[in-house]
PDB file of C-alpha atoms in Angstrom:
ATOM      1  CA  MET A   1       5.754  12.225  11.465  1.00 38.00           C
ATOM      2  CA  ARG A   2       2.034  11.984  12.161  1.00 37.00           C
ATOM      3  CA  GLN A   3       1.431  10.040   8.947  1.00 39.00           C
ATOM      4  CA  ASN A   4       3.259   7.049  10.483  1.00 41.00           C
ATOM      5  CA  LYS A   5       1.399   7.063  13.814  1.00 44.00           C
ATOM      6  CA  THR A   6      -1.832   5.273  12.934  1.00 42.00           C
ATOM      7  CA  MET A   7      -1.592   2.233  15.204  1.00 46.00           C
ATOM      8  CA  GLU A   8       0.354   4.043  17.921  1.00 45.00           C
ATOM      9  CA  ASN A   9      -2.320   6.751  18.119  1.00 40.00           C
ATOM     10  CA  PHE A  10      -5.083   4.213  18.694  1.00 39.00           C
ATOM     11  CA  ARG A  11      -2.998   2.181  21.139  1.00 47.00           C
ATOM     12  CA  ASP A  12      -2.618   5.037  23.643  1.00 40.00           C
ATOM     13  CA  SER A  13      -6.185   4.620  24.861  1.00 36.00           C
ATOM     14  CA  LYS A  14      -5.735   5.779  28.443  1.00 35.00           C
ATOM     15  CA  LYS A  15      -4.223   9.076  27.363  1.00 36.00           C
ATOM     16  CA  ARG A  16      -6.752   9.733  24.598  1.00 35.00           C
ATOM     17  CA  GLY A  17      -9.919   8.292  26.159  1.00 37.00           C
ATOM     18  CA  ASN A  18     -10.182   6.230  22.990  1.00 47.00           C
ATOM     19  CA  THR A  19     -12.997   3.853  22.029  1.00 45.00           C
ATOM     20  CA  LEU A  20     -10.352   1.130  21.828  1.00 50.00           C
ATOM     21  CA  ALA A  21     -10.013   1.180  25.628  1.00 48.00           C
ATOM     22  CA  VAL A  22     -13.621   0.023  25.931  1.00 47.00           C
ATOM     23  CA  LEU A  23     -13.328  -2.444  23.066  1.00 51.00           C
ATOM     24  CA  VAL A  24     -10.390  -4.158  24.783  1.00 53.00           C
ATOM     25  CA  HIS A  25     -12.762  -5.163  27.562  1.00 49.00           C
ATOM     26  CA  LEU A  26     -15.607  -6.048  25.185  1.00 50.00           C
ATOM     27  CA  PHE A  27     -13.362  -8.378  23.210  1.00 53.00           C
ATOM     28  CA  CYS A  28     -11.919 -10.074  26.287  1.00 52.00           C
ATOM     29  CA  LEU A  29     -15.374 -10.509  27.860  1.00 45.00           C
ATOM     30  CA  GLY A  30     -16.760 -12.049  24.691  1.00 48.00           C
ATOM     31  CA  LEU A  31     -19.275  -9.276  24.059  1.00 44.00           C
ATOM     32  CA  LEU A  32     -18.459  -8.981  20.388  1.00 48.00           C
ATOM     33  CA  PHE A  33     -20.707 -10.825  17.976  1.00 44.00           C
ATOM     34  CA  PRO A  34     -19.334 -14.263  16.994  1.00 44.00           C
ATOM     35  CA  VAL A  35     -18.429 -14.993  13.391  1.00 40.00           C
ATOM     36  CA  ALA A  36     -21.717 -16.047  11.845  1.00 39.00           C
ATOM     37  CA  ALA A  37     -21.140 -15.102   8.211  1.00 40.00           C
ATOM     38  CA  ALA A  38     -19.716 -17.476   5.677  1.00 39.00           C
ATOM     39  CA  ALA A  39     -16.010 -17.129   5.034  1.00 39.00           C
ATOM     40  CA  GLN A  40     -16.558 -15.780   1.548  1.00 41.00           C
ATOM     41  CA  SER A  41     -18.572 -12.820   2.910  1.00 68.00           C
ATOM     42  CA  ILE A  42     -15.649 -11.530   4.989  1.00 84.00           C
ATOM     43  CA  ALA A  43     -12.794  -9.800   3.173  1.00 87.00           C
ATOM     44  CA  ILE A  44      -9.540 -11.610   3.972  1.00 93.00           C
ATOM     45  CA  PRO A  45      -6.430  -9.698   2.861  1.00 94.00           C
ATOM     46  CA  ASN A  46      -3.813 -11.512   0.782  1.00 94.00           C
ATOM     47  CA  PHE A  47      -0.240 -10.221   1.055  1.00 94.00           C
ATOM     48  CA  TRP A  48       1.416 -13.046  -0.890  1.00 92.00           C
ATOM     49  CA  ASP A  49       2.256 -13.105  -4.592  1.00 88.00           C
ATOM     50  CA  PRO A  50       1.399 -16.599  -5.927  1.00 84.00           C
ATOM     51  CA  ARG A  51       4.171 -16.260  -8.514  1.00 86.00           C
ATOM     52  CA  ILE A  52       6.834 -16.170  -5.789  1.00 85.00           C
ATOM     53  CA  ARG A  53       7.598 -19.498  -4.144  1.00 85.00           C
ATOM     54  CA  LEU A  54      10.050 -19.878  -1.279  1.00 87.00           C
ATOM     55  CA  ASP A  55      12.193 -22.934  -0.688  1.00 86.00           C
ATOM     56  CA  LYS A  56      11.672 -24.850   2.515  1.00 85.00           C
ATOM     57  CA  PRO A  57      14.492 -23.926   4.907  1.00 84.00           C
ATOM     58  CA  ASP A  58      16.859 -26.492   6.355  1.00 82.00           C
ATOM     59  CA  ALA A  59      15.616 -27.672   9.711  1.00 69.00           C
ATOM     60  CA  GLY A  60      18.948 -26.992  11.421  1.00 71.00           C
ATOM     61  CA  PRO A  61      19.490 -27.827  15.078  1.00 70.00           C
ATOM     62  CA  PRO A  62      16.522 -27.682  17.470  1.00 71.00           C
ATOM     63  CA  ARG A  63      15.943 -24.193  18.780  1.00 82.00           C
ATOM     64  CA  VAL A  64      13.710 -22.310  21.179  1.00 92.00           C
ATOM     65  CA  VAL A  65      12.373 -19.074  19.639  1.00 96.00           C
ATOM     66  CA  ARG A  66      11.204 -16.331  21.986  1.00 97.00           C
ATOM     67  CA  PHE A  67       8.408 -14.084  20.678  1.00 98.00           C
ATOM     68  CA  LEU A  68       7.711 -10.704  22.255  1.00 98.00           C
ATOM     69  CA  THR A  69       4.377  -8.886  22.115  1.00 97.00           C
ATOM     70  CA  ASP A  70       2.136  -6.753  24.298  1.00 95.00           C
ATOM     71  CA  ASP A  71      -1.246  -7.583  25.783  1.00 94.00           C
ATOM     72  CA  ASP A  72      -3.655  -4.704  25.135  1.00 91.00           C
ATOM     73  CA  TYR A  73      -4.366  -4.421  21.410  1.00 91.00           C
ATOM     74  CA  PRO A  74      -7.208  -6.759  20.436  1.00 91.00           C
ATOM     75  CA  PRO A  75      -7.741  -8.459  18.173  1.00 94.00           C
ATOM     76  CA  LEU A  76      -4.026  -8.685  17.327  1.00 96.00           C
ATOM     77  CA  HIS A  77      -2.631  -9.319  20.810  1.00 96.00           C
ATOM     78  CA  PHE A  78      -4.349  -9.243  24.181  1.00 96.00           C
ATOM     79  CA  THR A  79      -4.863 -11.145  27.424  1.00 95.00           C
ATOM     80  CA  ALA A  80      -7.804 -13.561  27.381  1.00 93.00           C
ATOM     81  CA  PRO A  81     -10.101 -13.926  30.407  1.00 92.00           C
ATOM     82  CA  ASP A  82      -8.129 -16.986  31.558  1.00 92.00           C
ATOM     83  CA  GLY A  83      -4.922 -14.911  31.600  1.00 92.00           C
ATOM     84  CA  THR A  84      -3.329 -16.393  28.480  1.00 93.00           C
ATOM     85  CA  LEU A  85      -1.899 -14.301  25.668  1.00 96.00           C
ATOM     86  CA  THR A  86      -3.810 -14.603  22.431  1.00 97.00           C
ATOM     87  CA  GLY A  87      -4.811 -12.602  19.371  1.00 97.00           C
ATOM     88  CA  PHE A  88      -4.210 -12.764  15.646  1.00 98.00           C
ATOM     89  CA  SER A  89      -0.488 -11.937  15.788  1.00 98.00           C
ATOM     90  CA  VAL A  90       0.083 -14.261  18.739  1.00 98.00           C
ATOM     91  CA  GLU A  91      -1.730 -17.226  17.218  1.00 98.00           C
ATOM     92  CA  LEU A  92      -0.059 -16.612  13.856  1.00 98.00           C
ATOM     93  CA  ALA A  93       3.301 -16.732  15.658  1.00 98.00           C
ATOM     94  CA  ARG A  94       2.322 -20.038  17.266  1.00 98.00           C
ATOM     95  CA  ALA A  95       1.234 -21.395  13.882  1.00 98.00           C
ATOM     96  CA  VAL A  96       4.626 -20.407  12.446  1.00 97.00           C
ATOM     97  CA  CYS A  97       6.319 -22.351  15.235  1.00 96.00           C
ATOM     98  CA  GLU A  98       4.148 -25.399  14.629  1.00 96.00           C
ATOM     99  CA  LYS A  99       4.824 -25.277  10.894  1.00 95.00           C
ATOM    100  CA  LEU A 100       8.589 -25.093  11.467  1.00 94.00           C
ATOM    101  CA  LEU A 101       8.574 -27.610  14.347  1.00 93.00           C
ATOM    102  CA  TRP A 102      10.063 -25.042  16.698  1.00 94.00           C
ATOM    103  CA  THR A 103       9.624 -24.791  20.435  1.00 95.00           C
ATOM    104  CA  CYS A 104       8.444 -21.240  21.130  1.00 96.00           C
ATOM    105  CA  THR A 105       7.555 -18.958  23.989  1.00 97.00           C
ATOM    106  CA  VAL A 106       5.410 -15.805  23.799  1.00 97.00           C
ATOM    107  CA  GLN A 107       6.043 -13.116  26.380  1.00 96.00           C
ATOM    108  CA  ALA A 108       4.222  -9.834  26.916  1.00 96.00           C
ATOM    109  CA  ARG A 109       6.115  -6.607  27.522  1.00 96.00           C
ATOM    110  CA  ARG A 110       5.046  -2.997  27.570  1.00 96.00           C
ATOM    111  CA  PHE A 111       4.617  -1.790  23.990  1.00 96.00           C
ATOM    112  CA  ASP A 112       7.077   1.085  24.262  1.00 95.00           C
ATOM    113  CA  THR A 113       9.837  -1.307  25.424  1.00 97.00           C
ATOM    114  CA  LEU A 114       9.470  -3.914  22.683  1.00 97.00           C
ATOM    115  CA  LEU A 115      12.011  -2.624  20.170  1.00 97.00           C
ATOM    116  CA  ASP A 116      14.714  -2.159  22.785  1.00 97.00           C
ATOM    117  CA  SER A 117      13.949  -5.590  24.248  1.00 97.00           C
ATOM    118  CA  LEU A 118      14.443  -7.146  20.819  1.00 97.00           C
ATOM    119  CA  ALA A 119      17.631  -5.172  20.185  1.00 97.00           C
ATOM    120  CA  GLU A 120      19.029  -6.269  23.563  1.00 96.00           C
ATOM    121  CA  ALA A 121      18.292  -9.951  22.801  1.00 96.00           C
ATOM    122  CA  ARG A 122      15.634 -10.376  25.471  1.00 96.00           C
ATOM    123  CA  GLY A 123      13.605 -12.025  22.713  1.00 96.00           C
ATOM    124  CA  ASP A 124      14.130 -13.255  19.156  1.00 97.00           C
ATOM    125  CA  VAL A 125      11.022 -12.119  17.259  1.00 98.00           C
ATOM    126  CA  LEU A 126       8.666  -9.186  17.746  1.00 98.00           C
ATOM    127  CA  ALA A 127       5.023 -10.112  17.116  1.00 97.00           C
ATOM    128  CA  ALA A 128       3.119  -6.885  17.727  1.00 96.00           C
ATOM    129  CA  ALA A 129       1.045  -4.427  15.708  1.00 93.00           C
ATOM    130  CA  MET A 130       3.861  -2.032  14.919  1.00 92.00           C
ATOM    131  CA  ASN A 131       3.979  -0.399  11.504  1.00 93.00           C
ATOM    132  CA  VAL A 132       7.243  -1.057   9.701  1.00 94.00           C
ATOM    133  CA  THR A 133       9.032   2.216   8.949  1.00 93.00           C
ATOM    134  CA  PRO A 134      12.354   3.071   7.274  1.00 93.00           C
ATOM    135  CA  GLN A 135      13.768   3.701  10.762  1.00 94.00           C
ATOM    136  CA  ILE A 136      12.705   0.253  11.937  1.00 96.00           C
ATOM    137  CA  ARG A 137      14.157  -1.381   8.795  1.00 95.00           C
ATOM    138  CA  THR A 138      17.464   0.326   9.564  1.00 96.00           C
ATOM    139  CA  ARG A 139      17.604  -1.394  12.971  1.00 96.00           C
ATOM    140  CA  PHE A 140      15.882  -4.732  12.333  1.00 97.00           C
ATOM    141  CA  ALA A 141      15.066  -7.370   9.749  1.00 97.00           C
ATOM    142  CA  ALA A 142      11.386  -7.660   8.833  1.00 97.00           C
ATOM    143  CA  SER A 143       9.464 -10.664   7.583  1.00 97.00           C
ATOM    144  CA  HIS A 144       6.976 -10.432   4.766  1.00 96.00           C
ATOM    145  CA  LEU A 145       3.989  -8.262   5.702  1.00 97.00           C
ATOM    146  CA  TYR A 146       1.171 -10.212   7.310  1.00 97.00           C
ATOM    147  CA  PHE A 147      -1.226  -7.377   8.189  1.00 97.00           C
ATOM    148  CA  ARG A 148      -2.040  -3.754   7.465  1.00 95.00           C
ATOM    149  CA  SER A 149      -4.436  -1.450   9.260  1.00 92.00           C
ATOM    150  CA  PRO A 150      -6.431   0.322   6.550  1.00 96.00           C
ATOM    151  CA  ALA A 151      -8.350   3.553   6.948  1.00 97.00           C
ATOM    152  CA  ARG A 152     -12.112   3.253   6.535  1.00 97.00           C
ATOM    153  CA  PHE A 153     -15.280   5.329   6.427  1.00 97.00           C
ATOM    154  CA  VAL A 154     -18.077   4.335   8.802  1.00 97.00           C
ATOM    155  CA  THR A 155     -21.605   5.673   8.638  1.00 97.00           C
ATOM    156  CA  THR A 156     -25.090   4.725   9.791  1.00 95.00           C
ATOM    157  CA  ARG A 157     -26.254   1.444   8.300  1.00 92.00           C
ATOM    158  CA  GLY A 158     -28.969   3.027   6.142  1.00 90.00           C
ATOM    159  CA  ASN A 159     -26.435   5.444   4.625  1.00 92.00           C
ATOM    160  CA  ALA A 160     -23.775   2.827   3.791  1.00 91.00           C
ATOM    161  CA  ARG A 161     -22.832   2.111   0.201  1.00 89.00           C
ATOM    162  CA  ALA A 162     -20.278  -0.204  -1.384  1.00 87.00           C
ATOM    163  CA  ASP A 163     -18.952   2.398  -3.828  1.00 88.00           C
ATOM    164  CA  LEU A 164     -18.126   5.545  -1.919  1.00 91.00           C
ATOM    165  CA  ASP A 165     -16.291   7.703  -4.455  1.00 87.00           C
ATOM    166  CA  THR A 166     -15.044  11.278  -4.242  1.00 88.00           C
ATOM    167  CA  ALA A 167     -18.192  12.615  -5.884  1.00 88.00           C
ATOM    168  CA  SER A 168     -20.255  11.003  -3.137  1.00 91.00           C
ATOM    169  CA  LEU A 169     -18.168  12.763  -0.469  1.00 94.00           C
ATOM    170  CA  GLN A 170     -18.411  16.264  -1.911  1.00 95.00           C
ATOM    171  CA  GLY A 171     -19.467  18.552   0.929  1.00 95.00           C
ATOM    172  CA  LYS A 172     -20.168  15.666   3.315  1.00 96.00           C
ATOM    173  CA  ARG A 173     -19.495  16.155   7.025  1.00 98.00           C
ATOM    174  CA  VAL A 174     -16.751  13.759   8.107  1.00 98.00           C
ATOM    175  CA  ALA A 175     -15.694  13.341  11.736  1.00 98.00           C
ATOM    176  CA  VAL A 176     -12.001  12.574  12.192  1.00 98.00           C
ATOM    177  CA  VAL A 177      -9.541  12.627  15.104  1.00 98.00           C
ATOM    178  CA  ALA A 178      -7.565  15.884  15.080  1.00 97.00           C
ATOM    179  CA  GLY A 179      -3.827  15.507  14.563  1.00 96.00           C
ATOM    180  CA  SER A 180      -4.146  11.922  13.289  1.00 97.00           C
ATOM    181  CA  ALA A 181      -2.908  10.448  10.016  1.00 96.00           C
ATOM    182  CA  HIS A 182      -6.549  10.250   8.972  1.00 98.00           C
ATOM    183  CA  GLN A 183      -7.031  13.982   9.484  1.00 98.00           C
ATOM    184  CA  ALA A 184      -3.890  14.658   7.439  1.00 97.00           C
ATOM    185  CA  PHE A 185      -5.138  12.389   4.652  1.00 97.00           C
ATOM    186  CA  LEU A 186      -8.515  14.134   4.455  1.00 97.00           C
ATOM    187  CA  GLU A 187      -6.922  17.562   4.575  1.00 96.00           C
ATOM    188  CA  ARG A 188      -4.508  16.776   1.750  1.00 96.00           C
ATOM    189  CA  LEU A 189      -6.492  14.437  -0.516  1.00 96.00           C
ATOM    190  CA  MET A 190     -10.160  15.138   0.240  1.00 96.00           C
ATOM    191  CA  PRO A 191     -10.345  18.881   0.935  1.00 96.00           C
ATOM    192  CA  PHE A 192     -13.862  18.910  -0.547  1.00 96.00           C
ATOM    193  CA  ALA A 193     -15.190  17.064   2.526  1.00 96.00           C
ATOM    194  CA  GLN A 194     -16.257  19.115   5.541  1.00 97.00           C
ATOM    195  CA  ARG A 195     -14.033  17.901   8.379  1.00 97.00           C
ATOM    196  CA  ARG A 196     -15.403  17.764  11.906  1.00 97.00           C
ATOM    197  CA  GLU A 197     -12.214  17.374  13.940  1.00 97.00           C
ATOM    198  CA  THR A 198     -12.636  15.698  17.322  1.00 98.00           C
ATOM    199  CA  PRO A 199     -10.288  14.981  20.247  1.00 97.00           C
ATOM    200  CA  ASP A 200     -10.691  11.185  20.019  1.00 96.00           C
ATOM    201  CA  LEU A 201     -12.578   8.406  18.275  1.00 96.00           C
ATOM    202  CA  ASN A 202     -15.326   8.358  20.920  1.00 93.00           C
ATOM    203  CA  ALA A 203     -16.170  11.957  20.061  1.00 97.00           C
ATOM    204  CA  ALA A 204     -16.063  11.224  16.331  1.00 97.00           C
ATOM    205  CA  VAL A 205     -18.554   8.382  16.695  1.00 96.00           C
ATOM    206  CA  ALA A 206     -20.740  10.552  18.952  1.00 96.00           C
ATOM    207  CA  ALA A 207     -20.774  13.212  16.223  1.00 97.00           C
ATOM    208  CA  LEU A 208     -21.970  10.590  13.734  1.00 97.00           C
ATOM    209  CA  ARG A 209     -24.695   9.330  16.036  1.00 95.00           C
ATOM    210  CA  SER A 210     -25.924  12.837  16.807  1.00 96.00           C
ATOM    211  CA  GLY A 211     -26.138  13.798  13.135  1.00 96.00           C
ATOM    212  CA  GLU A 212     -23.386  16.410  13.409  1.00 97.00           C
ATOM    213  CA  ALA A 213     -21.338  14.247  11.026  1.00 97.00           C
ATOM    214  CA  GLU A 214     -22.415  11.928   8.215  1.00 97.00           C
ATOM    215  CA  TYR A 215     -19.287   9.761   8.295  1.00 98.00           C
ATOM    216  CA  VAL A 216     -16.389   8.855  10.570  1.00 98.00           C
ATOM    217  CA  PHE A 217     -12.978   8.348   8.954  1.00 98.00           C
ATOM    218  CA  GLY A 218     -10.468   6.436  11.039  1.00 98.00           C
ATOM    219  CA  ASP A 219      -8.452   3.327  11.796  1.00 96.00           C
ATOM    220  CA  GLY A 220     -10.046   0.247  10.261  1.00 95.00           C
ATOM    221  CA  VAL A 221      -9.199  -2.073  13.152  1.00 93.00           C
ATOM    222  CA  ALA A 222     -10.737   0.147  15.818  1.00 94.00           C
ATOM    223  CA  LEU A 223     -13.787   0.786  13.633  1.00 95.00           C
ATOM    224  CA  ALA A 224     -14.196  -2.925  12.794  1.00 94.00           C
ATOM    225  CA  LEU A 225     -14.281  -3.760  16.491  1.00 90.00           C
ATOM    226  CA  LEU A 226     -16.828  -1.011  17.031  1.00 92.00           C
ATOM    227  CA  VAL A 227     -19.072  -2.256  14.200  1.00 92.00           C
ATOM    228  CA  ALA A 228     -18.763  -5.839  15.528  1.00 90.00           C
ATOM    229  CA  SER A 229     -19.739  -4.889  19.075  1.00 88.00           C
ATOM    230  CA  ARG A 230     -23.308  -5.133  20.324  1.00 82.00           C
ATOM    231  CA  GLY A 231     -23.457  -1.360  20.522  1.00 81.00           C
ATOM    232  CA  GLY A 232     -22.339  -0.894  16.919  1.00 87.00           C
ATOM    233  CA  ASN A 233     -24.966  -2.805  14.979  1.00 86.00           C
ATOM    234  CA  GLU A 234     -26.505   0.434  13.668  1.00 92.00           C
ATOM    235  CA  LEU A 235     -23.175   1.326  12.012  1.00 95.00           C
ATOM    236  CA  ALA A 236     -21.531  -0.008   8.846  1.00 95.00           C
ATOM    237  CA  PHE A 237     -18.469   0.500   6.695  1.00 96.00           C
ATOM    238  CA  SER A 238     -18.995   2.551   3.547  1.00 96.00           C
ATOM    239  CA  GLY A 239     -16.679   2.282   0.567  1.00 94.00           C
ATOM    240  CA  GLY A 240     -13.457   0.302   0.536  1.00 93.00           C
ATOM    241  CA  PRO A 241     -10.195   0.377   2.486  1.00 95.00           C
ATOM    242  CA  TYR A 242      -7.528   3.063   2.074  1.00 96.00           C
ATOM    243  CA  LEU A 243      -3.961   1.749   2.243  1.00 95.00           C
ATOM    244  CA  GLU A 244      -1.752   4.706   1.308  1.00 94.00           C
ATOM    245  CA  SER A 245       1.499   3.854   3.090  1.00 93.00           C
ATOM    246  CA  ARG A 246       2.579   7.486   3.357  1.00 93.00           C
ATOM    247  CA  TYR A 247      -0.288   8.077   5.767  1.00 94.00           C
ATOM    248  CA  PHE A 248      -1.270   4.689   7.154  1.00 94.00           C
ATOM    249  CA  GLY A 249       2.009   2.854   7.298  1.00 91.00           C
ATOM    250  CA  GLU A 250       3.749   0.131   5.357  1.00 93.00           C
ATOM    251  CA  GLY A 251       2.158  -2.666   7.375  1.00 96.00           C
ATOM    252  CA  VAL A 252       2.950  -5.176  10.108  1.00 97.00           C
ATOM    253  CA  SER A 253       5.686  -7.810   9.980  1.00 97.00           C
ATOM    254  CA  PHE A 254       7.481 -10.031  12.409  1.00 98.00           C
ATOM    255  CA  LEU A 255      10.693  -8.229  13.367  1.00 98.00           C
ATOM    256  CA  MET A 256      14.059  -9.859  14.061  1.00 97.00           C
ATOM    257  CA  ARG A 257      17.614  -8.748  14.655  1.00 97.00           C
ATOM    258  CA  LYS A 258      19.639  -8.542  11.467  1.00 95.00           C
ATOM    259  CA  ASP A 259      22.224 -11.060  12.648  1.00 92.00           C
ATOM    260  CA  ASP A 260      19.823 -14.005  12.179  1.00 89.00           C
ATOM    261  CA  ALA A 261      18.989 -14.075   8.474  1.00 91.00           C
ATOM    262  CA  ALA A 262      18.057 -17.769   8.662  1.00 92.00           C
ATOM    263  CA  LEU A 263      15.316 -16.937  11.149  1.00 95.00           C
ATOM    264  CA  THR A 264      13.818 -14.355   8.783  1.00 95.00           C
ATOM    265  CA  ARG A 265      13.901 -16.763   5.821  1.00 94.00           C
ATOM    266  CA  ALA A 266      12.243 -19.513   7.845  1.00 95.00           C
ATOM    267  CA  ILE A 267       9.447 -17.234   9.049  1.00 96.00           C
ATOM    268  CA  ASP A 268       8.816 -15.973   5.504  1.00 97.00           C
ATOM    269  CA  TYR A 269       8.498 -19.563   4.302  1.00 96.00           C
ATOM    270  CA  ALA A 270       6.130 -20.430   7.153  1.00 97.00           C
ATOM    271  CA  LEU A 271       3.916 -17.388   6.532  1.00 97.00           C
ATOM    272  CA  GLN A 272       3.530 -18.216   2.848  1.00 96.00           C
ATOM    273  CA  THR A 273       2.758 -21.846   3.679  1.00 96.00           C
ATOM    274  CA  LEU A 274       0.170 -20.810   6.287  1.00 97.00           C
ATOM    275  CA  TRP A 275      -1.539 -18.698   3.630  1.00 97.00           C
ATOM    276  CA  ASP A 276      -1.455 -21.566   1.137  1.00 95.00           C
ATOM    277  CA  ASP A 277      -2.928 -24.161   3.509  1.00 96.00           C
ATOM    278  CA  GLY A 278      -5.719 -21.901   4.788  1.00 96.00           C
ATOM    279  CA  THR A 279      -4.398 -21.431   8.323  1.00 98.00           C
ATOM    280  CA  TYR A 280      -4.036 -17.680   7.867  1.00 98.00           C
ATOM    281  CA  ALA A 281      -7.656 -17.365   6.722  1.00 97.00           C
ATOM    282  CA  ARG A 282      -8.939 -19.483   9.620  1.00 97.00           C
ATOM    283  CA  LEU A 283      -7.100 -17.347  12.168  1.00 97.00           C
ATOM    284  CA  TYR A 284      -8.258 -14.150  10.477  1.00 97.00           C
ATOM    285  CA  LEU A 285     -11.900 -15.222  10.627  1.00 95.00           C
ATOM    286  CA  ARG A 286     -11.464 -16.185  14.269  1.00 95.00           C
ATOM    287  CA  PHE A 287     -10.227 -12.756  15.332  1.00 95.00           C
ATOM    288  CA  PHE A 288     -11.985 -10.426  12.894  1.00 93.00           C
ATOM    289  CA  PRO A 289     -15.760 -10.975  13.071  1.00 88.00           C
ATOM    290  CA  VAL A 290     -15.961  -7.830  10.953  1.00 91.00           C
ATOM    291  CA  SER A 291     -13.003  -7.397   8.631  1.00 93.00           C
ATOM    292  CA  PRO A 292     -11.308  -3.982   8.507  1.00 95.00           C
ATOM    293  CA  PHE A 293     -10.762  -4.586   4.768  1.00 94.00           C
TER     294      PHE A 293
END
């Protein structure tokens, strides 16, 4: 269903002529603004309940854990200018390995082959921006969520406001990608907004800049990269993140085959520990100069 296609829709940049295709190159070439704000000024999501504590897993015999990802979805996973794989998901995977004293490899494969590669044991853990769905949970084990891609409103900087409520959006012109989860959300839950449906995110942003639209509503990751780029400094988020799972997905986890429950437990422990010791926040600030949250 289209409600579960948020990340996949923005990934297919060649087919859609999406802004993300340009931002891939901007990120890899270092043309995004560096993190200059203090940590407390950037919203860092917390997916861990402090009341739930996990026991440290038994070390067990030494093992080599093979992570699979793809290389064209910054800032979560992409190829750096020196040819190495990096990104938030990739570096979080490496931090998990360091925490658990594992030897790990990270290998890039084409995104549409990742699930089958995991199922066929060509890797042990999937570390890619793939929304967990009931269908995926039927096939694989999932770690605790470590990321979600919220929906956000973007507008011109002078029009931005922290509290963007439904009354503020009455009759406003909102550009949104036709056929996307974001279009479905607006149609169902904000029918009072005047939708300006566009073929891709580039066209939505162009409508905002031309004055045809007053807001763009879309994927928070793609919009955060746009706002962080040198060409996006006249734009700003308005209001807070939207996380309705029916439209924007359950979130992103590390995925494993179901026959290795010990692997899932160990990764869950490592993720919670990386949140507790500040590693998660440091990696988040490194890869999200503007937070999508």
